[in-house]
Short mmCIF file of N, CA and C in Angstrom, two decimals:
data_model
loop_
_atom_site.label_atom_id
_atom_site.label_comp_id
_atom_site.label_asym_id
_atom_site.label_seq_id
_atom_site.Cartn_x
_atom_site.Cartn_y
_atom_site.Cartn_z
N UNK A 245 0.82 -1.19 0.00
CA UNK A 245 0.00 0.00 0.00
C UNK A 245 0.86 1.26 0.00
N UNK A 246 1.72 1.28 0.74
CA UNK A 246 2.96 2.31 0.94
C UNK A 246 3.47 2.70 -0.64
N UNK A 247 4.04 1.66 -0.89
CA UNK A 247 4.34 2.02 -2.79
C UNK A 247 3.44 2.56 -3.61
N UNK A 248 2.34 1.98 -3.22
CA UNK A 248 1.60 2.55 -4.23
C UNK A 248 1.19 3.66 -4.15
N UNK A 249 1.01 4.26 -2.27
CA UNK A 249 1.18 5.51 -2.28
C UNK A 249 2.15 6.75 -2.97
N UNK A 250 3.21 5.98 -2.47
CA UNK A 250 4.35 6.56 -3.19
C UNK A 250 4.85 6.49 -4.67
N UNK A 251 4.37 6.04 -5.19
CA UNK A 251 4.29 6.07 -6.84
C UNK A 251 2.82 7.12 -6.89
N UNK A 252 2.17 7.38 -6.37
CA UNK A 252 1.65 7.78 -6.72
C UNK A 252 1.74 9.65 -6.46
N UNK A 253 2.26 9.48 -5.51
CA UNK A 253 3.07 11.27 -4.89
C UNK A 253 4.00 11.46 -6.19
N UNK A 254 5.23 10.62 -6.35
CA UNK A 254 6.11 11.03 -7.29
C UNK A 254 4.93 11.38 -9.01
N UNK A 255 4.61 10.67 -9.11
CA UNK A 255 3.47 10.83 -10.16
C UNK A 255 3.20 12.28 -10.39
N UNK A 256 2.31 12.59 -9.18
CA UNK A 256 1.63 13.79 -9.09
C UNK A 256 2.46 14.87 -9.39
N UNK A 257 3.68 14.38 -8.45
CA UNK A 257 4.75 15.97 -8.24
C UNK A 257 5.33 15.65 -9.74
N UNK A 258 5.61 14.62 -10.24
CA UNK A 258 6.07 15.02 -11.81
C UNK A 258 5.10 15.27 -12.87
N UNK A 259 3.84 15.13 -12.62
CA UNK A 259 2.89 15.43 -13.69
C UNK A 259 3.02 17.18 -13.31
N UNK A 260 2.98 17.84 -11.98
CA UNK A 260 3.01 19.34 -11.58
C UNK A 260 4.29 19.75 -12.13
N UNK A 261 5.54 19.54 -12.32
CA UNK A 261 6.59 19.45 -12.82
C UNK A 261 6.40 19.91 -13.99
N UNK A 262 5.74 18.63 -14.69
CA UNK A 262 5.52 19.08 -16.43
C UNK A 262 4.75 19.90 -16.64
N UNK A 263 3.81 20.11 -15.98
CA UNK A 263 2.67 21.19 -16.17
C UNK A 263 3.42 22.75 -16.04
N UNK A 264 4.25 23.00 -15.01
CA UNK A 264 5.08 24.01 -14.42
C UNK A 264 5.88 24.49 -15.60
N UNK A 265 6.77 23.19 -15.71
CA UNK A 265 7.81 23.52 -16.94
C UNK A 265 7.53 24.01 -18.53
N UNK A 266 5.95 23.44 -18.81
CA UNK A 266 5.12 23.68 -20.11
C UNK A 266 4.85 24.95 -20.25
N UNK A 267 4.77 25.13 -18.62
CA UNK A 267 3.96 26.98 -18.64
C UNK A 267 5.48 28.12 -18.89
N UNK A 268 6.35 27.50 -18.50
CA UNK A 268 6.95 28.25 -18.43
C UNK A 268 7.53 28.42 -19.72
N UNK A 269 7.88 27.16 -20.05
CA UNK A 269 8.71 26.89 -21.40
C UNK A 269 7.58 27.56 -22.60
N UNK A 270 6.89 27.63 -22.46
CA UNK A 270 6.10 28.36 -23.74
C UNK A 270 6.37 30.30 -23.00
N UNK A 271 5.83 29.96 -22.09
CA UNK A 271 6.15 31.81 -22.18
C UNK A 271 7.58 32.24 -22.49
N UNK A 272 8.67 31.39 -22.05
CA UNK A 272 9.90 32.23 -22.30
C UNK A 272 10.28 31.43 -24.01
N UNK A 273 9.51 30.74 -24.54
CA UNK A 273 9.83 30.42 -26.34
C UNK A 273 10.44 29.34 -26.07
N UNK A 274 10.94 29.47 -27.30
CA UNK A 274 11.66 28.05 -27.57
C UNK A 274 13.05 28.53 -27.71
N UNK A 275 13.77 27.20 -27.09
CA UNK A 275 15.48 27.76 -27.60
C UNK A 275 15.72 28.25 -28.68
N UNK A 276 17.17 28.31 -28.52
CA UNK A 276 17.84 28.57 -30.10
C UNK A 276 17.91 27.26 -31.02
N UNK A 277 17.53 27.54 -32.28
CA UNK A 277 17.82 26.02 -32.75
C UNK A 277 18.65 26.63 -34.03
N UNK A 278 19.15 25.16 -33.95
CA UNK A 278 20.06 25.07 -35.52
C UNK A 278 19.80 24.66 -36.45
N UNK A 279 19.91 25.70 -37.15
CA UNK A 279 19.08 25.53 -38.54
C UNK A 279 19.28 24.17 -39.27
N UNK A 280 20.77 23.74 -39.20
CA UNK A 280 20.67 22.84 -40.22
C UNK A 280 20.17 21.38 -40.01
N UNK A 281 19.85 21.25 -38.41
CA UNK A 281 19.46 20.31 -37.80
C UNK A 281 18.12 20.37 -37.32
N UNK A 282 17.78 21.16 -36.99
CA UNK A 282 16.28 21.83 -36.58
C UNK A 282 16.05 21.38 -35.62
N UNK A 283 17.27 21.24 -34.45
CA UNK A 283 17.07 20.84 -32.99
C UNK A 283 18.06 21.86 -32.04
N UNK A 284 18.06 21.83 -30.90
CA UNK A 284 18.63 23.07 -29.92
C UNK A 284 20.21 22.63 -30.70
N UNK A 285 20.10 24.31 -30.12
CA UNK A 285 21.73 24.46 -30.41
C UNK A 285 22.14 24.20 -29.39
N UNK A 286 23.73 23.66 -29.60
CA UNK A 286 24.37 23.08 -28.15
C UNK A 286 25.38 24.65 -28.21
N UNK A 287 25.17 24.60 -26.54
CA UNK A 287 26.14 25.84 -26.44
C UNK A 287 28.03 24.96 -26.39
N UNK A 288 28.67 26.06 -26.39
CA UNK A 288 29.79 26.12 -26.57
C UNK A 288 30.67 26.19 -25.44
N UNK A 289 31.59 25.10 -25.00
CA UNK A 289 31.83 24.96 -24.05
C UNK A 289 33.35 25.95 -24.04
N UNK A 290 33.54 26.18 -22.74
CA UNK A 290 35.42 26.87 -22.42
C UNK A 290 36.29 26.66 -23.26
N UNK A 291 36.51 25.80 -23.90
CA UNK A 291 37.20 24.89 -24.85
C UNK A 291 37.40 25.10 -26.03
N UNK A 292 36.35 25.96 -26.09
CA UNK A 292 35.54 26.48 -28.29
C UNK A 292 35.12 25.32 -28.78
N UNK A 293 34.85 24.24 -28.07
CA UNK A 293 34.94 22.94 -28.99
C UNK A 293 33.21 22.82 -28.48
N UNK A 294 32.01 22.59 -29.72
CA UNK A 294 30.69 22.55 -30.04
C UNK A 294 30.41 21.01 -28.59
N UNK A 295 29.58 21.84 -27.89
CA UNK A 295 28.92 20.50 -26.77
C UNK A 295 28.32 19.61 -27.69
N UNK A 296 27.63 18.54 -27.36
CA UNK A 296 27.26 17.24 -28.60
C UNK A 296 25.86 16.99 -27.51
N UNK A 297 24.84 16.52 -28.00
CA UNK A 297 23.95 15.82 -26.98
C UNK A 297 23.50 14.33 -27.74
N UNK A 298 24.83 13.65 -27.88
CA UNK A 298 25.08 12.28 -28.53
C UNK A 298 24.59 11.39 -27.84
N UNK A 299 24.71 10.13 -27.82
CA UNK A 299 24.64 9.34 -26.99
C UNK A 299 25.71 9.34 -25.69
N UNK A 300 26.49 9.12 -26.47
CA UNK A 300 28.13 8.53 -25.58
C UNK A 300 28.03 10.14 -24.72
N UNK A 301 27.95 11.15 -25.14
CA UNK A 301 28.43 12.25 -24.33
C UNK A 301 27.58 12.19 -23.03
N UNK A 302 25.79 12.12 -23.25
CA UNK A 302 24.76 12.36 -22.47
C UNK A 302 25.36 11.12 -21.37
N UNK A 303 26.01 9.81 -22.12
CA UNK A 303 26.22 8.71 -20.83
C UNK A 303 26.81 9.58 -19.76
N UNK A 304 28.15 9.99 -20.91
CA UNK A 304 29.19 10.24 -19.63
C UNK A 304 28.99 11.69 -18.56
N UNK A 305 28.16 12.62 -19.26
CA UNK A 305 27.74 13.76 -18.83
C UNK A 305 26.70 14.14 -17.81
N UNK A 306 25.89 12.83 -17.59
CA UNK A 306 24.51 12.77 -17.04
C UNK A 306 24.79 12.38 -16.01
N UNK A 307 25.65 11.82 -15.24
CA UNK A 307 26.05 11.07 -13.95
C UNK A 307 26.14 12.91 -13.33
N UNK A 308 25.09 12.16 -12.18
CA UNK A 308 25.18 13.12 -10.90
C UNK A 308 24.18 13.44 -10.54
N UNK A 309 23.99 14.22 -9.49
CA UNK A 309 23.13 14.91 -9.15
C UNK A 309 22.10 16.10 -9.12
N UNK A 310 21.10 16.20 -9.74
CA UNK A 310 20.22 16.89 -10.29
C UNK A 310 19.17 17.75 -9.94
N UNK A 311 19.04 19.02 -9.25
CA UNK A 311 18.09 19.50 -8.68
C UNK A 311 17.16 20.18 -9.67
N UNK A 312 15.49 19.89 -9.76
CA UNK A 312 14.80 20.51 -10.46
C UNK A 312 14.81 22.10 -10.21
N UNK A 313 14.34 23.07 -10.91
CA UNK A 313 14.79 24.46 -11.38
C UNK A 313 13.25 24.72 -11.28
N UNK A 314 12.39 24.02 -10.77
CA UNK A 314 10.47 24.41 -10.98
C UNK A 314 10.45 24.13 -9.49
N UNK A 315 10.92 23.01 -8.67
CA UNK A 315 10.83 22.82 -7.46
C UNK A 315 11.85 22.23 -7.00
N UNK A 316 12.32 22.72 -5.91
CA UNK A 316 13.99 22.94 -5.23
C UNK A 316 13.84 21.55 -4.87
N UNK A 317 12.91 21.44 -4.49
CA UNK A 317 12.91 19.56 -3.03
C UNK A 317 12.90 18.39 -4.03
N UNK A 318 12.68 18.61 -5.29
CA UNK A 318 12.98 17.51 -6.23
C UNK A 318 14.02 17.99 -6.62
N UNK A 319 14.63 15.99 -6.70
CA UNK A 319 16.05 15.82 -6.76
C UNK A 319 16.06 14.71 -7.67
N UNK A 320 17.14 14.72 -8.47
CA UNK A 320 17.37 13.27 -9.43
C UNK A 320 18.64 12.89 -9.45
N UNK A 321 19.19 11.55 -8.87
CA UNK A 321 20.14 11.25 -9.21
C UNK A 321 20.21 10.11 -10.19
N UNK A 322 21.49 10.35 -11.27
CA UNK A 322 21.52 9.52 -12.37
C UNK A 322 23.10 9.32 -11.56
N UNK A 323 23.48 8.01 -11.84
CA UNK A 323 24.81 7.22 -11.25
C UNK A 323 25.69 6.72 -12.70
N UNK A 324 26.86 6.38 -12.69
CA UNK A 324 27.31 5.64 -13.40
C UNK A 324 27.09 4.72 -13.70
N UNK A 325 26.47 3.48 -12.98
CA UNK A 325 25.98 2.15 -13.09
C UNK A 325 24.55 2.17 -13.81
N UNK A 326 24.08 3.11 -13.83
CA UNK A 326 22.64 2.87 -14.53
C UNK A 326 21.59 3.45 -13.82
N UNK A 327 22.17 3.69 -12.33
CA UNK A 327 20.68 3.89 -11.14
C UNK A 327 20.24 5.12 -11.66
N UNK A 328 18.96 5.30 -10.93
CA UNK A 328 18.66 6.56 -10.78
C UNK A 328 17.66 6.60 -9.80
N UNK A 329 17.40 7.73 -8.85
CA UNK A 329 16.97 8.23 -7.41
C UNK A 329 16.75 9.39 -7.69
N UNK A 330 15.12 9.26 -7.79
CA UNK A 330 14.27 10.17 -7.45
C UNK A 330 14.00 10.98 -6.08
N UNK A 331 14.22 12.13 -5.58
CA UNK A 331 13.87 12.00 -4.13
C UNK A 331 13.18 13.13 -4.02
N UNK A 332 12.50 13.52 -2.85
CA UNK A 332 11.34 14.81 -2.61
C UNK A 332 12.02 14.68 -1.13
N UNK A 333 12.86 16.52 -0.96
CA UNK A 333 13.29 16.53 0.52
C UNK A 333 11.67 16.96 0.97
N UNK A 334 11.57 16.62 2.45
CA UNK A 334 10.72 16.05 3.36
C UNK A 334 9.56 14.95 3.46
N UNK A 335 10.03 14.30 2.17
CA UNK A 335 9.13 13.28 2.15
C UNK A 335 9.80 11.98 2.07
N UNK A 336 10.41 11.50 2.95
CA UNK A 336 11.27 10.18 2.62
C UNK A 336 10.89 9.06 1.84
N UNK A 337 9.47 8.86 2.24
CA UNK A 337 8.56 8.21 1.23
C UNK A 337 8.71 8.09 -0.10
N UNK A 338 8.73 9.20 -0.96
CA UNK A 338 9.08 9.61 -2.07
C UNK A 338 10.06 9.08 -2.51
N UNK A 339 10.78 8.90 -1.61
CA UNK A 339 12.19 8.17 -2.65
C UNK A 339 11.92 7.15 -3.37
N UNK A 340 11.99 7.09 -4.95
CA UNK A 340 12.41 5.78 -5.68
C UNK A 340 13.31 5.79 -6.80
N UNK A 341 13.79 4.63 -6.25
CA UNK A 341 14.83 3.89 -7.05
C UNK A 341 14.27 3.10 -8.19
N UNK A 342 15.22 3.35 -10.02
CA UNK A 342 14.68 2.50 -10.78
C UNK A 342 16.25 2.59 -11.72
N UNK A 343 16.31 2.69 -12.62
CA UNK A 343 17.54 2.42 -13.69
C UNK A 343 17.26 3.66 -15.07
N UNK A 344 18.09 3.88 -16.01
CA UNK A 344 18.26 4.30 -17.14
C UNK A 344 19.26 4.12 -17.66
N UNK A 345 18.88 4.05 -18.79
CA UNK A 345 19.59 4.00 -20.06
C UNK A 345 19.20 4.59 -21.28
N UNK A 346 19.94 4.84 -22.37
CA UNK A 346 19.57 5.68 -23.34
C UNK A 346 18.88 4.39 -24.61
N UNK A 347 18.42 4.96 -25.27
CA UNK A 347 17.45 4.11 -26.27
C UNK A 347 18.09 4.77 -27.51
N UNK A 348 18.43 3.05 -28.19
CA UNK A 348 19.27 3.50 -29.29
C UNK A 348 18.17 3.01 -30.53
N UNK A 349 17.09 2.36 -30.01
CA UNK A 349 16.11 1.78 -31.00
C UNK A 349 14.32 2.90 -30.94
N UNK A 350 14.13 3.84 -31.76
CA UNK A 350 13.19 4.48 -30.93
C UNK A 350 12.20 3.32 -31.82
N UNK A 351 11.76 2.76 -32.60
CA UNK A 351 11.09 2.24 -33.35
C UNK A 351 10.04 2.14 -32.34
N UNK A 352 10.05 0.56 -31.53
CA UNK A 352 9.25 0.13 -31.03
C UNK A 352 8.63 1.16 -29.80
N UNK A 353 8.75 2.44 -29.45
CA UNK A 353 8.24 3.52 -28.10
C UNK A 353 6.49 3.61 -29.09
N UNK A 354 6.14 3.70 -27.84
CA UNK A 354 4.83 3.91 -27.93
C UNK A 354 4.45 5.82 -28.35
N UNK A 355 5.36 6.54 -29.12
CA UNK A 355 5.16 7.63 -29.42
C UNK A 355 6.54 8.09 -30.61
N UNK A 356 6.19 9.00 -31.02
CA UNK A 356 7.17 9.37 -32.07
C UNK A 356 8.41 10.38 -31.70
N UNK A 357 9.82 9.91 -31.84
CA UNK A 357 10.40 10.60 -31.25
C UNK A 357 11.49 10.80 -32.36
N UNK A 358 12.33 12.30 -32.54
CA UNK A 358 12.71 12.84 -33.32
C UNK A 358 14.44 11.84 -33.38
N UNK A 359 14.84 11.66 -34.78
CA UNK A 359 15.38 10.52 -35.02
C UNK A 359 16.85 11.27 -34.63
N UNK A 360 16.87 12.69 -34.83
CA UNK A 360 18.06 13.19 -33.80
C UNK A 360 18.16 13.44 -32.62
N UNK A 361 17.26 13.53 -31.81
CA UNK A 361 16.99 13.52 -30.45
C UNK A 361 17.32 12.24 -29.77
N UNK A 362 18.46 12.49 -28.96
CA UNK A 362 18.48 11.27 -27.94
C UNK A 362 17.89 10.91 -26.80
N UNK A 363 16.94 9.80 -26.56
CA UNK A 363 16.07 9.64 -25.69
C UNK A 363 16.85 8.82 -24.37
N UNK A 364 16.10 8.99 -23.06
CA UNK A 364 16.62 8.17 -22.12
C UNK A 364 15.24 7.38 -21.63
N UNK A 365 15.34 6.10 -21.17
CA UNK A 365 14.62 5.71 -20.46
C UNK A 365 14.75 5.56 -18.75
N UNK A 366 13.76 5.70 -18.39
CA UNK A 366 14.20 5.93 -16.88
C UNK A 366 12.69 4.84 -16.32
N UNK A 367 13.26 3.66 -15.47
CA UNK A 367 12.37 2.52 -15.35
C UNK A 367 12.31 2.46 -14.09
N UNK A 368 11.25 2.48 -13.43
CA UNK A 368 10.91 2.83 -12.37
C UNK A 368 10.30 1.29 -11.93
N UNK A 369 9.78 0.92 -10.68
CA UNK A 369 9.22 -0.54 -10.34
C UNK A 369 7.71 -0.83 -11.04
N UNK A 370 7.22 0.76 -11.19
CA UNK A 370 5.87 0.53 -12.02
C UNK A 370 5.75 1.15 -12.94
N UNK A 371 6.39 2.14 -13.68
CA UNK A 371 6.36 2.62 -14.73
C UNK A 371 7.65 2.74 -15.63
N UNK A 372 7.99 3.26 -17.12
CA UNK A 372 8.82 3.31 -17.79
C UNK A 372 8.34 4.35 -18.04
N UNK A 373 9.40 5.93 -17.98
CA UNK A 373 9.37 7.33 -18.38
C UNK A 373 9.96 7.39 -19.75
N UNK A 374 9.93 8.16 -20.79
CA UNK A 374 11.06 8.28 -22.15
C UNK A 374 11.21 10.35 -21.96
N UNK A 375 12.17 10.10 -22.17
CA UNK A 375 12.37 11.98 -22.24
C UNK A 375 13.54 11.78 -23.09
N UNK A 376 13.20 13.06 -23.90
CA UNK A 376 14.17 13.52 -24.85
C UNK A 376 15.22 14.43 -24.51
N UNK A 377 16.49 14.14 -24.26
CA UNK A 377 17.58 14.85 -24.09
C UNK A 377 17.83 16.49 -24.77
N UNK A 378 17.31 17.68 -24.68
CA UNK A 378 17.60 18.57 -24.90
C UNK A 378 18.26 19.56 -24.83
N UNK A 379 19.26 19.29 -23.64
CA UNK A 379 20.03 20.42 -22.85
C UNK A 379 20.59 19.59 -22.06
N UNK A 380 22.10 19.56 -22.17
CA UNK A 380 22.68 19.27 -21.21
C UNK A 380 24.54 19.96 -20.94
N UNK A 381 24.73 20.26 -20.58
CA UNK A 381 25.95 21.39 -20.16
C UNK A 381 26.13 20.78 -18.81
N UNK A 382 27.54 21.06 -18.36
CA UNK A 382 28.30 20.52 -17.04
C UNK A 382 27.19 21.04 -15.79
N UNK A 383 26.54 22.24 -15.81
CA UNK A 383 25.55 22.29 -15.10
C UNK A 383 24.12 22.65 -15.12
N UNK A 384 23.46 22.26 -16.17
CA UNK A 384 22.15 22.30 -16.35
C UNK A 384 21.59 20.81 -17.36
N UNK A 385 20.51 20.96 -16.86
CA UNK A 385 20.13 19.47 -17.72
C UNK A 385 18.27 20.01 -17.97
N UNK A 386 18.41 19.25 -19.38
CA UNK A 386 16.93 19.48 -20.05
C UNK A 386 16.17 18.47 -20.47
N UNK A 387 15.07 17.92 -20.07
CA UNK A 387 15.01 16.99 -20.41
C UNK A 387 13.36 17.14 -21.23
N UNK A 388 13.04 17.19 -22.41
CA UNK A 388 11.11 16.73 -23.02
C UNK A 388 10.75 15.57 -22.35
N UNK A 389 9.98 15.26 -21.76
CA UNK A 389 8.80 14.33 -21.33
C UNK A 389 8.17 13.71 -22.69
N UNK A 390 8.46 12.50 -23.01
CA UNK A 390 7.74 12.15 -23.95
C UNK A 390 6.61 11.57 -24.00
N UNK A 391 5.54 11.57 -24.86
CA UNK A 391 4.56 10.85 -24.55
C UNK A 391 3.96 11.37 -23.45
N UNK A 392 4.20 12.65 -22.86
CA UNK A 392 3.19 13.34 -22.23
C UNK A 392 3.95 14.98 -22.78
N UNK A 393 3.36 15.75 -21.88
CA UNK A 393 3.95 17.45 -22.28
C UNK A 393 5.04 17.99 -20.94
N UNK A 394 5.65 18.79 -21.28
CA UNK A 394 6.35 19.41 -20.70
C UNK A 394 7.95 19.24 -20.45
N UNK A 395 8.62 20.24 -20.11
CA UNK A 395 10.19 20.19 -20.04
C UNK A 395 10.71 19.84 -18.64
N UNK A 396 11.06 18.67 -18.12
CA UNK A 396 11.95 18.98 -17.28
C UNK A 396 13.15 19.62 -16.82
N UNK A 397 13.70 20.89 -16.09
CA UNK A 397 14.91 21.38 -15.89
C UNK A 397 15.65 21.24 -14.85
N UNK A 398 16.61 21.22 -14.86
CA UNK A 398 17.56 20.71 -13.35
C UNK A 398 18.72 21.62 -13.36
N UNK A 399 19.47 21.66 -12.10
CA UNK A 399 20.88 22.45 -12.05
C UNK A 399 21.23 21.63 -11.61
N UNK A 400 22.55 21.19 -11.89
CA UNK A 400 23.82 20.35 -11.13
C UNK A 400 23.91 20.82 -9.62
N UNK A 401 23.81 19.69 -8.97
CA UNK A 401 24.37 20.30 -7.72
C UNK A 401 25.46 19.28 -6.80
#
């Protein structure tokens, strides 16, 4: 009963999430995009050398810790091994643990996802999330909600 409570809090607070991030993300527009790709432009790192939101980069780039930018007490951690930990400070409850990985096959997803866009899956004990990788820099992370609406945003912390 407890889980299912708690799948069902995380639920809520990420459906408010997307709703939050939709509102916002339409009033302040849409990124910059590149023309010749017709997807966000990656900014430009210290280096001069063009950020990538590849596969291999998002692996190695995505490890850590993630605070949402719509609500401070949501937290996401993505690990090297695959984990990932959801958490809501004051609700210990809230915490769940599930896995991701990036999806190199979009064919079979139950929605249409842009064939340059790299997707992650994030598998939870009762559900499977897909979000589209849009933003990611040493400290900010962007993520589309697929198969539902809205942007997730995070700051490194």
């Amino acid at each position: 009963m407890q889980t299912k409570y708690l799948v069902a809090v995380v639920l809520i607070v990420a459906a408010l999430l997307g709703i939050i991030a939709y509102v916002a993300f339409a009033v302040r527009g849409r990124p910059a995009m590149d023309a010749e790709s017709a997807r966000p432009a990656a900014e430009t790192p210290a280096n001069g050398e063009p950020a990538t939101l590849g596969e291999a980069a998002i692996e190695a780039d995505i490890v850590g810790t993630w605070r949402s930018r719509d609500d401070a007490k949501f937290t996401r951690v993505f690990t090297e091994d695959g984990a990932v930990i959801d958490r809501y400070e004051g609700d210990a409850d809230a915490t769940v643990t599930g896995s991701w990985t990036t999806v190199t096959d979009t064919d079979g997803l139950p929605f249409e996802a842009d064939r340059d866009m790299t997707v992650l899956q994030v598998a939870f004990p009762e559900e499977r999330l897909f979000f589209g990788v849009t933003e990611l820099t040493p400290t900010s992370l962007e993520m589309l909600y697929l198969g539902g609406n809205g942007i997730l945003r995070f700051e490194r912390i």
